[in-house]
């Protein structure tokens, strides 16, 4: 069956479309400072990075594929101030933290994820670039994270016939076929198909990582002024959870009297029952029309339909986190085991529509005025069942484990948001840029929440000479939260209050020459009403939290096809009322470089290497405080291109550093991914 799927996918991809759309060209420019952000990140207008009064990171598909990215979290791990995979590589969800705060995920400028464990993860191969907007972004994007957002930009058709097919084999018996094919049917009509089929294991026994993904798209330009793009997605995943929630005692700390430490990759569950398996269908339409050289209309809409089964077991590391085995006897082996089986359904409709007006109010004063309205509706239904038994965690009898199937009706929560926004980008004498923006939101939910909010942004950046452009900005954020607080006894409390925030940041961008861009930023974020999951059960909302930090990022192209990226981020989270939040590293640093060498004929050799450092993390709870040590991982690339062929070998965590990604005071630990090696054979055609 799996082989049939692979053959079907390859055949469909080869019939439909092409791989390397020209739209990515601006983001892949040799000069990072001249990169034009086209319609999503930062301003929703075409604006050069050096004219934005905030740090925006653009990561091209070529870059993150060279770094060996497997999931979306991997694509952002070489970005300043971003913590990727905070709980280790997670097959269930993509996790990334920006400026000490969980970031929301967007796709093509519209929010993609509305509920945990209600959808499957996105596929990096389906995107031409990833954009990171740091700091609050509510003025343009509506309900948004205070720390920032990660926006995925889908591949779209171009008007040149070309494509690629790749075969991959790697660690844990990973077998993949990938195809990206674009077909120019005429000067005004093009189609594209992107596909992936994967049959793979993981570093945790009995946890597969299988996927079928197919994303067709069509582009029609009936005139020079009108651009219409239709995009579809079918994706089916059959995986599980690589996060096994192992207790701190017996892994990170010793278990006195036990036969030794647990294997940190121990599978805790029932083979064949534990799973994270789902399907996602998406459809999107985008229309851009230029009424004139000064007036542009942009219309976008997307619908998502997803279904998910999440069946899992996890040990009781929480009743007594400092000694969980003592709760169940004296043998130091027996522990409680929970079973959680849930079905989830999610439906999302979102639309974003705006008009852009370009005009002057003087010979040297240019305006880009953006006026827009957006709307989103999401409905999430879940049902579940729970179970409990005891096991020997050091010698699990998998056959004896009980299983459960959720039955009965789904419990649904829904939310609607309507927002209007306005933004004016003012350019003075082609040297100084000012951004002013405001937004009004109205949000209602099935839990009875009714929230209204007005948010603002303002920023200025100016070129003072020698390629130096200082900037300062102020932004606000508004994130309504569906649902209610839960008390420790399981009863329902008051509706959640909206999460709000504000940020000041200042810094400079240095663009002395083509191929070089350096950005240094200092920031201060105030956040209110974060949802906290309490150690004794239930939830609460925080008071005021403050995050302060500094970020440094630099990209530089050296002579001889030598590219270098250097990133560093520092942040400190402070709370006057909560002491259990400081589990994030204060220091994150990375460096990545590639060098291309010419070989005989037209062949080329590209070598790449990178290092990611994540500082120590402290987690504090009622029972104890503990520190997860820092860790350093090394990634590498070796790639040969000749003619239309390509052979590449990627290695992540090359030195096989077996580290803990996080250990939380609540009682459990999460393990970082070990070494992973993948070999790719690819063929490109035009």
XYZ file of C-alpha atoms in Angstrom:
686
model
C 0.000 0.000 0.000
C 2.791 2.414 0.886
C 4.621 1.668 -2.359
C 1.401 2.300 -4.293
C 1.016 5.665 -2.606
C 4.573 6.604 -3.532
C 4.070 5.645 -7.167
C 0.762 7.491 -7.346
C 2.248 10.622 -5.844
C 5.215 10.686 -8.188
C 3.024 10.171 -11.225
C 0.674 12.991 -10.223
C 3.524 15.370 -9.518
C 5.207 14.712 -12.831
C 2.015 15.323 -14.742
C 1.105 18.593 -13.077
C 3.661 21.236 -12.455
C 7.265 22.690 -11.689
C 9.694 23.139 -8.922
C 11.464 26.394 -8.660
C 9.127 29.317 -9.094
C 10.541 32.662 -9.985
C 8.734 34.260 -7.059
C 11.438 33.017 -4.732
C 14.074 34.937 -6.632
C 13.881 38.073 -4.518
C 14.253 36.115 -1.303
C 17.244 34.250 -2.691
C 19.108 37.357 -3.767
C 22.805 37.476 -3.145
C 22.311 40.747 -1.342
C 20.362 40.141 1.893
C 19.800 43.837 2.485
C 18.012 44.245 -0.826
C 15.573 41.417 -0.151
C 12.073 42.667 -0.690
C 9.495 41.343 1.723
C 6.537 40.673 -0.549
C 3.258 41.074 1.173
C 3.474 39.009 4.344
C 6.168 39.794 6.867
C 6.422 43.064 8.681
C 4.210 45.374 6.599
C 2.118 43.316 4.102
C 3.676 45.485 1.368
C 6.719 45.157 -0.862
C 9.402 46.694 1.304
C 13.171 46.147 1.459
C 14.453 44.697 4.736
C 16.704 47.702 5.298
C 13.630 49.969 5.281
C 11.719 48.062 7.976
C 11.946 49.541 11.517
C 12.051 46.066 13.038
C 14.102 42.883 12.586
C 12.520 40.450 10.108
C 14.297 37.204 9.246
C 13.876 35.568 5.831
C 14.993 31.931 5.582
C 14.937 30.460 2.082
C 14.115 26.844 1.311
C 17.615 26.355 -0.091
C 19.081 27.435 3.245
C 17.007 25.282 5.577
C 17.198 22.257 3.269
C 20.985 22.604 3.253
C 20.827 22.603 7.072
C 18.962 19.282 7.048
C 15.592 20.543 8.278
C 13.069 17.747 8.845
C 10.222 19.781 10.339
C 9.189 23.444 10.462
C 10.872 23.884 13.853
C 14.189 22.901 12.268
C 13.850 25.659 9.669
C 14.150 28.420 12.299
C 16.908 27.045 14.519
C 19.550 29.278 12.882
C 17.698 32.514 13.698
C 18.611 34.995 16.417
C 16.503 34.826 19.558
C 14.532 31.778 18.393
C 14.446 28.563 20.426
C 13.488 25.701 18.111
C 12.275 22.330 19.379
C 12.176 23.489 23.047
C 11.057 20.002 24.124
C 13.116 18.097 21.596
C 12.013 17.186 18.097
C 8.275 16.570 18.387
C 6.442 14.584 15.722
C 3.107 15.954 16.963
C 3.576 19.721 16.782
C 6.105 22.302 15.643
C 7.488 24.226 18.582
C 9.393 27.481 18.524
C 9.854 30.238 21.013
C 10.570 33.838 19.968
C 11.848 36.314 22.548
C 10.976 33.955 25.391
C 7.363 33.513 24.274
C 5.698 30.776 22.179
C 5.227 32.054 18.629
C 2.147 31.503 16.495
C 2.375 29.853 13.090
C 0.923 31.531 9.994
C 0.663 30.356 6.393
C 0.695 32.975 3.625
C -0.130 35.699 6.107
C -3.091 33.966 7.798
C -3.057 32.024 11.063
C -2.599 28.278 10.541
C -2.855 26.635 13.996
C -5.741 27.352 16.385
C -5.577 24.401 18.779
C -2.938 21.923 19.928
C -3.448 18.290 18.947
C -6.163 19.134 16.438
C -4.014 19.223 13.293
C -0.873 17.692 11.813
C 2.405 19.492 11.206
C 3.224 21.371 8.009
C 5.771 20.053 5.512
C 8.865 22.239 4.903
C 9.119 21.068 1.286
C 5.833 22.819 0.501
C 7.263 26.315 1.123
C 9.668 28.606 -0.680
C 10.681 30.518 2.440
C 10.003 31.042 6.136
C 9.582 34.533 7.607
C 10.088 35.397 11.270
C 8.462 38.574 12.572
C 9.731 39.398 16.047
C 7.601 41.202 18.578
C 3.834 41.823 18.644
C 2.187 41.830 15.221
C -1.501 42.231 16.044
C -1.967 45.468 14.097
C -1.615 43.637 10.787
C -2.295 40.014 11.657
C -5.033 40.172 14.279
C -4.780 37.734 17.134
C -1.080 37.187 17.405
C 1.633 36.158 19.778
C 3.335 38.816 21.850
C 6.770 37.388 21.026
C 6.286 37.205 17.274
C 5.112 34.906 14.538
C 6.507 32.445 12.024
C 4.981 32.775 8.567
C 5.277 30.032 5.945
C 5.179 31.181 2.316
C 3.784 28.534 -0.037
C 5.384 27.631 -3.335
C 3.376 29.024 -6.239
C 3.521 28.586 -10.030
C 5.929 30.542 -12.202
C 5.959 31.047 -15.972
C 8.893 28.802 -16.750
C 8.713 25.034 -17.146
C 11.108 23.360 -14.747
C 11.124 20.885 -11.908
C 12.927 18.407 -9.707
C 12.581 14.884 -8.347
C 14.494 13.713 -5.251
C 15.016 10.303 -3.654
C 16.053 10.243 0.016
C 17.347 7.509 2.308
C 18.402 8.145 5.870
C 18.660 7.103 9.480
C 15.897 4.990 11.013
C 15.135 3.519 7.604
C 13.833 6.813 6.222
C 12.695 6.416 2.595
C 11.263 9.377 0.711
C 10.380 10.584 -2.731
C 9.849 14.305 -3.341
C 8.745 16.070 -6.500
C 8.242 19.734 -7.360
C 7.127 20.298 -10.931
C 6.014 23.521 -12.647
C 4.465 23.688 -16.089
C 3.979 26.946 -17.996
C 0.918 26.295 -20.152
C 1.056 29.772 -21.732
C 2.349 33.241 -21.002
C -0.568 33.741 -18.606
C -1.351 30.284 -17.208
C 0.844 27.961 -15.137
C 0.351 24.986 -12.826
C 2.559 23.515 -10.145
C 2.503 20.406 -8.017
C 4.572 19.706 -4.907
C 4.513 16.246 -3.397
C 6.146 14.059 -0.803
C 5.752 10.431 0.194
C 7.647 9.125 3.226
C 8.000 5.774 4.932
C 10.215 6.207 7.995
C 10.887 5.238 11.564
C 12.224 7.468 14.341
C 14.768 7.233 17.129
C 11.998 5.965 19.419
C 10.916 2.367 18.761
C 7.347 1.856 17.517
C 6.965 5.522 16.504
C 6.736 5.843 12.696
C 6.981 9.064 10.713
C 4.998 8.318 7.539
C 3.524 11.026 5.338
C 1.766 11.571 2.011
C 1.548 15.200 0.895
C 0.291 16.638 -2.382
C -0.091 20.378 -3.035
C -1.337 21.447 -6.482
C -1.601 25.100 -7.470
C -2.675 27.164 -10.461
C -1.731 30.689 -11.495
C -3.628 32.764 -14.035
C -2.760 36.275 -15.131
C -5.612 37.344 -17.447
C -3.937 40.736 -17.816
C -0.741 42.461 -16.761
C -2.660 43.950 -13.826
C -4.323 40.848 -12.411
C -2.762 37.831 -10.695
C -4.919 34.904 -9.496
C -3.475 31.945 -7.551
C -5.393 28.856 -6.410
C -3.641 26.468 -4.007
C -4.734 23.121 -2.615
C -3.285 20.699 -0.091
C -3.907 17.088 0.821
C -1.749 15.672 3.581
C -2.029 12.457 5.549
C 0.300 11.599 8.431
C 0.759 8.333 10.299
C 3.088 8.968 13.201
C 3.202 8.969 16.992
C 4.901 10.881 19.741
C 8.677 10.967 20.097
C 8.055 12.837 23.383
C 7.699 10.041 25.944
C 7.396 12.226 29.086
C 9.884 10.102 31.018
C 10.253 10.875 34.740
C 13.184 12.979 35.902
C 14.036 10.270 38.444
C 15.646 7.443 36.528
C 16.726 9.598 33.597
C 18.102 13.026 34.413
C 18.575 12.150 38.095
C 19.365 8.733 39.541
C 16.782 6.300 40.874
C 18.471 4.777 43.963
C 17.875 1.053 44.238
C 16.869 0.661 40.593
C 18.916 -1.460 38.169
C 20.225 1.711 36.513
C 18.994 4.593 34.426
C 16.219 4.181 31.914
C 17.072 4.260 28.230
C 16.240 7.891 27.426
C 14.589 6.751 24.162
C 12.332 4.222 25.914
C 8.939 3.810 24.276
C 6.167 4.080 26.853
C 2.983 2.869 25.224
C 1.328 0.088 23.287
C 2.817 -0.635 19.846
C 0.174 -0.290 17.157
C -2.221 1.636 19.423
C -0.244 4.711 20.406
C -0.355 7.054 17.436
C -0.693 10.589 16.180
C -2.439 10.161 12.857
C -4.431 12.660 10.874
C -5.504 14.215 7.609
C -5.583 17.804 6.438
C -7.354 19.355 3.461
C -6.768 22.993 2.581
C -7.801 25.305 -0.202
C -6.713 28.901 -0.753
C -7.465 31.595 -3.294
C -5.468 34.790 -3.778
C -6.288 37.672 -6.131
C -4.111 40.740 -6.687
C -5.225 43.511 -9.013
C -3.525 46.786 -9.864
C -6.144 49.414 -10.701
C -3.271 51.728 -11.564
C 0.378 52.272 -10.727
C -0.757 53.667 -7.382
C -3.723 51.505 -6.289
C -3.503 47.743 -5.584
C -6.205 45.383 -4.332
C -5.314 42.144 -2.514
C -7.888 39.448 -1.645
C -7.100 36.159 0.130
C -9.211 33.381 1.582
C -8.449 29.892 2.928
C -10.427 26.954 4.296
C -8.947 24.143 6.415
C -10.559 20.814 7.270
C -8.592 18.423 9.475
C -9.168 15.227 11.457
C -6.824 13.715 14.004
C -6.469 10.675 16.256
C -4.109 11.051 19.223
C -3.743 7.892 21.318
C -0.943 7.888 23.887
C 0.383 6.497 27.148
C 2.550 8.409 29.610
C 3.985 7.651 33.035
C 2.788 9.330 36.226
C 5.807 11.558 36.766
C 3.667 14.206 38.464
C 2.017 12.901 41.677
C 5.386 13.062 43.412
C 7.917 14.504 40.922
C 10.935 14.119 43.241
C 10.256 10.382 43.733
C 7.439 9.097 41.478
C 8.260 5.404 42.062
C 7.671 5.640 45.828
C 3.973 6.307 45.206
C 3.524 2.765 43.846
C 5.674 0.586 46.106
C 9.246 -0.058 47.121
C 10.713 -1.925 44.154
C 11.810 1.355 42.442
C 10.460 0.010 39.142
C 6.672 0.263 39.326
C 4.947 3.456 38.286
C 1.486 4.599 37.274
C 0.632 4.761 33.576
C -2.040 7.002 32.089
C -3.787 6.342 28.788
C -5.290 9.223 26.837
C -7.217 8.637 23.616
C -8.759 11.567 21.750
C -10.338 12.387 18.410
C -10.223 15.954 17.118
C -11.789 17.848 14.240
C -10.888 21.361 13.167
C -12.432 23.667 10.597
C -11.024 27.093 9.825
C -12.097 29.817 7.429
C -10.025 32.973 7.158
C -9.836 35.883 4.780
C -7.646 38.976 4.530
C -8.430 41.815 2.132
C -6.740 45.175 1.692
C -6.188 48.136 -0.599
C -2.779 49.785 -1.020
C -2.509 53.416 -2.122
C 0.848 54.864 -3.221
C 0.981 58.645 -3.289
C 3.094 61.704 -2.457
C 2.461 64.635 -0.144
C 5.518 66.492 -1.377
C 8.377 66.120 -3.795
C 10.338 63.968 -1.340
C 7.625 62.375 0.793
C 6.214 59.035 -0.370
C 3.337 57.097 1.202
C 2.221 53.469 1.109
C -1.205 53.522 2.713
C -2.734 50.134 3.520
C -6.382 49.773 4.527
C -7.728 46.311 5.226
C -10.323 44.053 6.787
C -9.889 40.445 7.862
C -12.097 37.752 9.327
C -11.467 34.326 10.797
C -13.692 31.568 12.094
C -12.505 28.359 13.688
C -14.346 25.424 15.193
C -12.568 22.680 17.123
C -14.298 19.529 18.335
C -12.758 16.941 20.648
C -13.785 13.794 22.459
C -11.655 11.548 24.604
C -11.337 8.775 27.135
C -8.806 8.169 29.893
C -7.408 5.104 31.600
C -4.918 4.168 34.304
C -2.834 1.134 35.324
C 0.566 0.357 36.810
C 3.606 -0.982 34.943
C 7.231 -1.978 35.407
C 8.839 0.982 33.635
C 12.167 -0.881 33.358
C 10.603 -3.910 31.638
C 7.308 -2.920 30.051
C 4.962 -5.770 29.134
C 3.606 -4.109 26.012
C 1.126 -6.904 25.260
C -0.565 -6.495 28.647
C -1.255 -2.782 28.275
C -4.902 -1.769 28.028
C -6.306 0.281 25.167
C -9.273 2.605 24.891
C -11.383 4.099 22.105
C -13.141 7.448 22.418
C -16.895 7.319 21.910
C -19.818 9.655 22.217
C -20.386 13.154 20.899
C -17.717 15.733 20.177
C -17.487 18.817 22.401
C -17.067 21.877 20.201
C -15.546 25.312 20.801
C -15.680 28.041 18.189
C -14.351 31.550 17.802
C -14.922 34.440 15.389
C -12.722 37.463 14.870
C -13.394 40.524 12.717
C -10.704 43.169 12.388
C -10.075 46.375 10.465
C -6.616 47.888 10.127
C -4.816 50.841 8.610
C -1.097 51.409 8.082
C 0.893 54.214 6.536
C 4.523 53.786 5.485
C 6.052 57.215 4.928
C 9.397 57.565 3.154
C 11.236 60.910 3.526
C 13.955 61.900 1.026
C 14.551 58.202 0.320
C 16.459 57.956 3.631
C 13.959 57.875 6.502
C 10.979 55.524 6.817
C 8.146 55.898 9.315
C 5.509 53.214 9.908
C 2.237 54.063 11.681
C -0.589 51.584 12.166
C -3.785 50.927 14.106
C -6.312 48.114 14.340
C -9.725 47.417 15.864
C -10.802 43.840 16.677
C -14.042 42.228 17.780
C -13.879 38.607 18.978
C -16.671 36.294 20.146
C -16.513 32.657 21.200
C -18.884 29.823 22.037
C -17.684 29.990 25.673
C -19.324 33.386 25.992
C -16.204 35.518 25.584
C -16.799 38.891 23.920
C -13.671 40.960 23.535
C -12.927 44.206 21.748
C -9.500 45.747 21.433
C -7.611 48.528 19.706
C -3.895 48.076 19.051
C -1.249 50.428 17.671
C 2.223 50.352 16.148
C 4.779 53.023 15.297
C 8.354 52.838 14.084
C 11.079 54.855 12.413
C 14.307 53.908 10.629
C 16.787 56.195 8.881
C 19.963 55.870 6.837
C 22.610 58.074 8.491
C 25.420 57.085 6.131
C 28.006 54.310 5.751
C 25.105 51.852 5.441
C 24.034 52.409 9.070
C 20.302 52.679 9.771
C 19.164 53.083 13.406
C 15.554 52.246 14.224
C 13.080 52.350 17.095
C 9.553 50.974 17.282
C 6.565 50.464 19.562
C 4.000 47.699 19.011
C 0.978 46.251 20.817
C -0.595 42.801 20.784
C -3.999 41.275 21.453
C -4.678 37.528 21.655
C -8.177 36.408 22.669
C -8.230 32.951 24.230
C -11.199 30.648 23.782
C -12.411 28.627 26.759
C -12.372 28.934 30.527
C -9.984 28.432 33.416
C -10.049 24.991 34.999
C -9.939 24.487 38.753
C -7.732 21.823 40.358
C -10.776 19.587 40.929
C -11.665 19.671 37.223
C -14.540 22.135 37.527
C -14.829 25.050 35.100
C -13.909 28.569 36.175
C -14.230 32.016 34.624
C -13.702 32.644 30.893
C -10.125 33.407 29.890
C -9.214 37.056 29.678
C -7.480 38.147 26.443
C -3.709 37.960 26.440
C -2.250 41.400 25.768
C 1.219 42.864 25.409
C 3.330 45.790 24.356
C 6.917 46.085 23.167
C 9.595 48.731 22.785
C 12.632 47.915 20.669
C 15.585 49.843 19.321
C 18.556 48.872 17.230
C 20.434 49.387 14.023
C 20.916 47.739 10.668
C 24.268 47.900 8.920
C 24.350 47.297 5.180
C 27.807 48.499 4.107
C 27.959 46.601 0.812
C 26.222 44.012 -1.281
C 26.102 40.661 0.473
C 26.319 41.995 4.027
C 23.569 42.763 6.509
C 24.039 43.097 10.277
C 21.157 43.764 12.685
C 21.456 44.497 16.411
C 18.298 44.902 18.491
C 17.409 45.497 22.139
C 13.820 44.920 23.247
C 11.485 44.992 26.231
C 8.155 43.146 26.181
C 5.356 43.396 28.744
C 2.849 40.555 28.681
C -0.405 40.031 30.588
C -2.756 37.091 31.119
C -0.614 34.206 29.873
C -2.352 30.870 30.556
C -0.405 28.857 33.154
C -0.783 25.097 33.639
C -0.434 24.545 37.387
C 1.501 21.695 38.976
C -1.477 20.709 41.148
C -3.823 20.635 38.168
C -5.990 23.261 36.559
C -5.061 26.560 34.952
C -4.618 30.188 35.893
C -3.658 33.394 34.139
C -0.528 35.289 34.986
C -0.177 38.838 36.070
C 2.362 40.991 34.272
C 5.428 39.330 32.797
C 8.418 41.229 31.470
C 10.924 39.956 28.932
C 14.089 41.901 28.136
C 16.722 40.920 25.651
C 19.275 41.594 22.944
C 19.607 40.023 19.498
C 22.433 40.001 16.972
C 22.306 38.539 13.488
C 24.671 38.895 10.555
C 24.823 37.486 7.049
C 27.889 37.992 4.894
C 29.015 36.750 1.488
C 32.784 36.393 1.285
C 34.807 36.130 -1.924
C 34.881 32.694 -3.486
C 31.238 31.664 -2.911
C 31.640 31.594 0.872
C 28.456 32.448 2.838
C 28.366 33.042 6.590
C 25.466 33.447 9.063
C 26.041 34.389 12.718
C 23.222 34.748 15.275
C 22.919 35.381 19.014
C 19.989 36.053 21.306
C 19.666 36.837 25.013
C 16.407 37.145 26.894
C 15.379 37.257 30.541
C 11.838 36.582 31.694
C 10.728 38.194 34.950
C 7.514 37.766 36.892
C 6.575 39.277 40.222
C 3.952 36.630 40.989
C 5.076 33.423 39.227
C 8.312 31.601 39.900
C 7.795 28.593 37.614
C 8.290 30.312 34.264
C 12.041 30.596 33.982
C 12.568 27.344 32.061
C 13.826 28.982 28.886
C 17.502 29.531 28.038
C 18.825 33.029 28.380
C 21.478 32.458 25.714
C 21.008 31.031 22.203
C 23.732 31.272 19.558
C 24.400 29.758 16.152
C 26.732 29.958 13.178
C 26.273 28.465 9.717
C 28.500 28.676 6.654
C 28.716 27.179 3.189
C 31.554 27.152 0.661
C 31.215 26.203 -3.008
C 34.142 24.801 -5.013
C 34.376 24.375 -8.772
C 35.199 20.875 -10.069
C 35.974 19.494 -13.512
C 33.508 20.455 -16.191
C 30.465 22.186 -14.807
C 30.428 20.202 -11.557
C 30.410 21.944 -8.174
C 31.058 20.845 -4.603
C 29.267 22.643 -1.768
C 30.304 22.057 1.838
C 28.393 23.416 4.811
C 28.672 23.284 8.592
C 26.854 24.843 11.503
C 26.827 24.960 15.304
C 23.814 25.689 17.527
C 24.321 26.491 21.228
C 21.420 26.513 23.675
C 22.098 27.757 27.200
C 21.052 26.135 30.450
C 17.464 26.357 31.618
C 16.083 26.512 35.154
C 12.656 25.156 36.070
C 11.219 25.923 39.490
C 8.134 24.409 41.100
C 6.625 23.799 44.530
C 8.728 20.663 45.131
C 12.163 21.584 43.783
C 14.233 23.548 41.340
C 16.472 22.011 38.680
C 18.696 23.126 35.831
C 18.838 21.494 32.392
C 22.457 21.827 31.196
C 23.386 23.706 28.045
C 23.878 21.773 24.846
C 25.702 22.209 21.559
C 24.920 20.443 18.299
C 26.787 20.365 14.989
C 25.206 20.044 11.536
C 26.967 19.380 8.235
C 26.354 19.235 4.477
C 28.265 17.778 1.548
C 26.708 18.296 -1.887
C 27.861 17.667 -5.443
C 26.058 19.135 -8.459
C 26.860 18.085 -12.010
C 24.685 18.874 -14.987
C 21.107 18.249 -13.960
C 22.018 15.863 -11.145
C 22.573 16.429 -7.462
C 23.916 14.243 -4.650
C 23.742 15.572 -1.096
C 24.454 14.149 2.354
C 23.056 15.965 5.394
C 23.884 15.229 9.013
C 22.179 16.887 11.974
C 23.648 16.528 15.461
C 26.687 15.114 13.692
C 28.601 14.365 16.918
C 25.564 12.537 18.355
C 25.277 14.679 21.471
C 22.693 12.851 23.613
C 21.264 15.717 25.582
C 18.111 16.662 27.421
C 16.188 19.403 25.663
C 14.165 20.298 28.764
C 13.501 18.896 32.204
C 10.538 20.502 33.965
C 9.978 20.789 37.713
C 6.542 19.225 37.246
C 8.361 15.892 36.897
C 9.234 14.949 33.303
C 12.114 15.237 30.831
C 12.325 15.619 27.063
C 15.228 14.304 25.013
C 16.942 16.007 22.086
C 17.097 14.189 18.768
C 20.256 12.080 18.235
C 22.356 12.078 15.063
C 20.389 11.890 11.827
C 21.988 11.318 8.415
C 20.178 11.595 5.074
C 21.406 11.035 1.512
C 19.556 12.679 -1.387
C 19.795 11.988 -5.106
C 18.038 14.620 -7.178
C 17.352 15.403 -10.833
C 16.401 18.895 -12.042
C 15.116 19.777 -15.479
C 14.125 22.818 -17.516
